[in-house]
Amino acid sequence: MTAYRTDAHTRRKGRARGGLWGPVLVNLGLGVPASVPLYMVWWLLAEYMPMDCKSVSDLAKPGLINCNYTTLDHAFPVMLFLAVTGVFVLMWVVVIDVVLPLRRGRGLAEWLGAAVLIPVPFAMCLALV
């Protein structure tokens, strides 16, 4: 019985050195900057979508209960910033979870499985507030 495992034995078993700790920690760390576009998506779903009006001209219509000028004013910049930061974070997710493991000859299963943990930092912040 050998007490030490070699890299060849680890590769035969199909797992990269280090196990799941690397992908889990990297994806949790990636979740911190991903909190910015996730917060903007949450704001659009929680503040903008439930409103009865979708433009400034709708403010003059009678009978609208849930209509806020400030939310309408902030909607376009939030959507624009969401698109910019969302593309940036998505680019990093593809590079970190797909390109780098393939380049190093590691399996994608651990990295793509750990990508589910990216929204965890945002969910923790949302739960604390």
mmCIF file of C-alpha atoms in Angstrom:
data_model
loop_
_atom_site.group_PDB
_atom_site.id
_atom_site.type_symbol
_atom_site.label_atom_id
_atom_site.label_comp_id
_atom_site.label_asym_id
_atom_site.label_seq_id
_atom_site.Cartn_x
_atom_site.Cartn_y
_atom_site.Cartn_z
ATOM 1 C CA MET A 1 0.000 0.000 0.000
ATOM 2 C CA THR A 2 1.369 3.362 -0.962
ATOM 3 C CA ALA A 3 0.712 6.367 1.179
ATOM 4 C CA TYR A 4 1.438 8.913 -1.534
ATOM 5 C CA ARG A 5 -0.519 9.313 -4.743
ATOM 6 C CA THR A 6 1.229 10.288 -7.925
ATOM 7 C CA ASP A 7 -0.030 12.684 -10.558
ATOM 8 C CA ALA A 8 -0.508 9.777 -12.954
ATOM 9 C CA HIS A 9 -2.757 8.024 -10.456
ATOM 10 C CA THR A 10 -4.739 11.220 -9.910
ATOM 11 C CA ARG A 11 -5.212 11.684 -13.671
ATOM 12 C CA ARG A 12 -6.350 8.083 -14.028
ATOM 13 C CA LYS A 13 -9.067 8.663 -11.479
ATOM 14 C CA GLY A 14 -10.271 11.682 -13.501
ATOM 15 C CA ARG A 15 -9.742 14.334 -10.835
ATOM 16 C CA ALA A 16 -7.282 17.166 -10.995
ATOM 17 C CA ARG A 17 -4.903 17.851 -8.158
ATOM 18 C CA GLY A 18 -6.522 19.850 -5.400
ATOM 19 C CA GLY A 19 -10.012 18.442 -5.806
ATOM 20 C CA LEU A 20 -12.927 20.819 -5.705
ATOM 21 C CA TRP A 21 -11.407 23.479 -3.461
ATOM 22 C CA GLY A 22 -9.867 25.401 -6.353
ATOM 23 C CA PRO A 23 -13.003 25.703 -8.502
ATOM 24 C CA VAL A 24 -15.213 26.450 -5.495
ATOM 25 C CA LEU A 25 -12.990 29.215 -4.120
ATOM 26 C CA VAL A 26 -12.358 30.776 -7.536
ATOM 27 C CA ASN A 27 -16.062 30.847 -8.405
ATOM 28 C CA LEU A 28 -16.997 32.272 -5.006
ATOM 29 C CA GLY A 29 -14.372 34.964 -5.567
ATOM 30 C CA LEU A 30 -15.788 35.596 -9.027
ATOM 31 C CA GLY A 31 -19.183 36.050 -7.401
ATOM 32 C CA VAL A 32 -18.022 39.248 -5.684
ATOM 33 C CA PRO A 33 -17.694 41.338 -8.879
ATOM 34 C CA ALA A 34 -20.676 39.455 -10.329
ATOM 35 C CA SER A 35 -22.762 40.987 -7.540
ATOM 36 C CA VAL A 36 -22.900 44.269 -9.468
ATOM 37 C CA PRO A 37 -24.845 42.980 -12.509
ATOM 38 C CA LEU A 38 -26.853 40.632 -10.285
ATOM 39 C CA TYR A 39 -27.944 43.604 -8.157
ATOM 40 C CA MET A 40 -28.988 45.485 -11.291
ATOM 41 C CA VAL A 41 -31.059 42.534 -12.475
ATOM 42 C CA TRP A 42 -32.659 42.368 -9.028
ATOM 43 C CA TRP A 43 -33.410 46.123 -9.133
ATOM 44 C CA LEU A 44 -35.008 45.855 -12.565
ATOM 45 C CA LEU A 45 -37.167 42.936 -11.469
ATOM 46 C CA ALA A 46 -38.118 44.386 -8.092
ATOM 47 C CA GLU A 47 -38.474 48.112 -8.866
ATOM 48 C CA TYR A 48 -38.895 48.709 -12.582
ATOM 49 C CA MET A 49 -40.995 45.760 -13.771
ATOM 50 C CA PRO A 50 -43.863 46.078 -11.244
ATOM 51 C CA MET A 51 -44.522 49.718 -12.242
ATOM 52 C CA ASP A 52 -47.684 50.575 -14.145
ATOM 53 C CA CYS A 53 -45.910 53.122 -16.365
ATOM 54 C CA LYS A 54 -42.988 52.517 -18.718
ATOM 55 C CA SER A 55 -42.309 56.066 -19.990
ATOM 56 C CA VAL A 56 -42.484 59.650 -18.699
ATOM 57 C CA SER A 57 -45.595 60.342 -20.805
ATOM 58 C CA ASP A 58 -47.428 57.656 -18.837
ATOM 59 C CA LEU A 59 -47.080 59.759 -15.656
ATOM 60 C CA ALA A 60 -49.968 61.993 -16.761
ATOM 61 C CA LYS A 61 -52.422 59.117 -17.206
ATOM 62 C CA PRO A 62 -55.098 58.937 -14.507
ATOM 63 C CA GLY A 63 -55.551 55.796 -12.482
ATOM 64 C CA LEU A 64 -51.914 54.726 -12.312
ATOM 65 C CA ILE A 65 -51.063 53.748 -8.758
ATOM 66 C CA ASN A 66 -47.546 52.394 -8.943
ATOM 67 C CA CYS A 67 -45.628 54.950 -11.014
ATOM 68 C CA ASN A 68 -42.375 56.537 -9.865
ATOM 69 C CA TYR A 69 -40.471 59.181 -11.836
ATOM 70 C CA THR A 70 -37.160 58.418 -10.097
ATOM 71 C CA THR A 71 -37.350 54.756 -11.078
ATOM 72 C CA LEU A 72 -38.149 55.733 -14.664
ATOM 73 C CA ASP A 73 -35.245 58.164 -14.657
ATOM 74 C CA HIS A 74 -32.788 55.524 -13.437
ATOM 75 C CA ALA A 75 -34.002 52.656 -15.653
ATOM 76 C CA PHE A 76 -31.957 53.420 -18.782
ATOM 77 C CA PRO A 77 -28.595 53.958 -16.998
ATOM 78 C CA VAL A 78 -29.165 50.791 -14.966
ATOM 79 C CA MET A 79 -29.902 48.779 -18.112
ATOM 80 C CA LEU A 80 -26.849 50.200 -19.861
ATOM 81 C CA PHE A 81 -24.562 49.521 -16.890
ATOM 82 C CA LEU A 82 -26.070 46.037 -16.583
ATOM 83 C CA ALA A 83 -25.181 45.288 -20.195
ATOM 84 C CA VAL A 84 -21.596 46.523 -19.784
ATOM 85 C CA THR A 85 -20.868 44.811 -16.465
ATOM 86 C CA GLY A 86 -22.799 41.683 -17.472
ATOM 87 C CA VAL A 87 -20.687 41.195 -20.595
ATOM 88 C CA PHE A 88 -17.516 41.801 -18.581
ATOM 89 C CA VAL A 89 -18.454 39.248 -15.889
ATOM 90 C CA LEU A 90 -19.666 36.736 -18.462
ATOM 91 C CA MET A 91 -16.338 37.056 -20.260
ATOM 92 C CA TRP A 92 -14.483 36.272 -17.026
ATOM 93 C CA VAL A 93 -16.747 33.288 -16.314
ATOM 94 C CA VAL A 94 -16.016 31.821 -19.752
ATOM 95 C CA VAL A 95 -12.274 32.412 -19.391
ATOM 96 C CA ILE A 96 -12.014 31.065 -15.844
ATOM 97 C CA ASP A 97 -14.456 28.157 -16.047
ATOM 98 C CA VAL A 98 -13.927 26.974 -19.635
ATOM 99 C CA VAL A 99 -10.781 28.281 -21.328
ATOM 100 C CA LEU A 100 -8.258 27.916 -18.498
ATOM 101 C CA PRO A 101 -9.279 24.370 -17.465
ATOM 102 C CA LEU A 102 -9.226 23.214 -21.090
ATOM 103 C CA ARG A 103 -5.838 24.809 -21.618
ATOM 104 C CA ARG A 104 -4.410 23.068 -18.558
ATOM 105 C CA GLY A 105 -5.913 19.721 -19.522
ATOM 106 C CA ARG A 106 -8.369 19.559 -16.630
ATOM 107 C CA GLY A 107 -11.950 18.430 -16.795
ATOM 108 C CA LEU A 108 -14.746 20.943 -17.136
ATOM 109 C CA ALA A 109 -17.161 19.135 -14.830
ATOM 110 C CA GLU A 110 -15.697 20.500 -11.589
ATOM 111 C CA TRP A 111 -15.373 24.053 -12.905
ATOM 112 C CA LEU A 112 -18.801 24.263 -14.518
ATOM 113 C CA GLY A 113 -20.373 22.585 -11.504
ATOM 114 C CA ALA A 114 -18.776 25.130 -9.185
ATOM 115 C CA ALA A 115 -20.010 27.983 -11.418
ATOM 116 C CA VAL A 116 -23.376 27.505 -9.726
ATOM 117 C CA LEU A 117 -21.797 29.164 -6.672
ATOM 118 C CA ILE A 118 -21.228 32.507 -8.423
ATOM 119 C CA PRO A 119 -24.502 34.099 -7.150
ATOM 120 C CA VAL A 120 -23.820 33.016 -3.533
ATOM 121 C CA PRO A 121 -22.037 36.251 -2.436
ATOM 122 C CA PHE A 122 -24.889 38.338 -3.857
ATOM 123 C CA ALA A 123 -27.488 36.140 -2.166
ATOM 124 C CA MET A 124 -25.654 36.468 1.152
ATOM 125 C CA CYS A 125 -25.547 40.274 0.843
ATOM 126 C CA LEU A 126 -29.229 40.354 -0.110
ATOM 127 C CA ALA A 127 -30.120 38.160 2.868
ATOM 128 C CA LEU A 128 -28.192 40.399 5.255
ATOM 129 C CA VAL A 129 -29.920 43.582 4.110
#
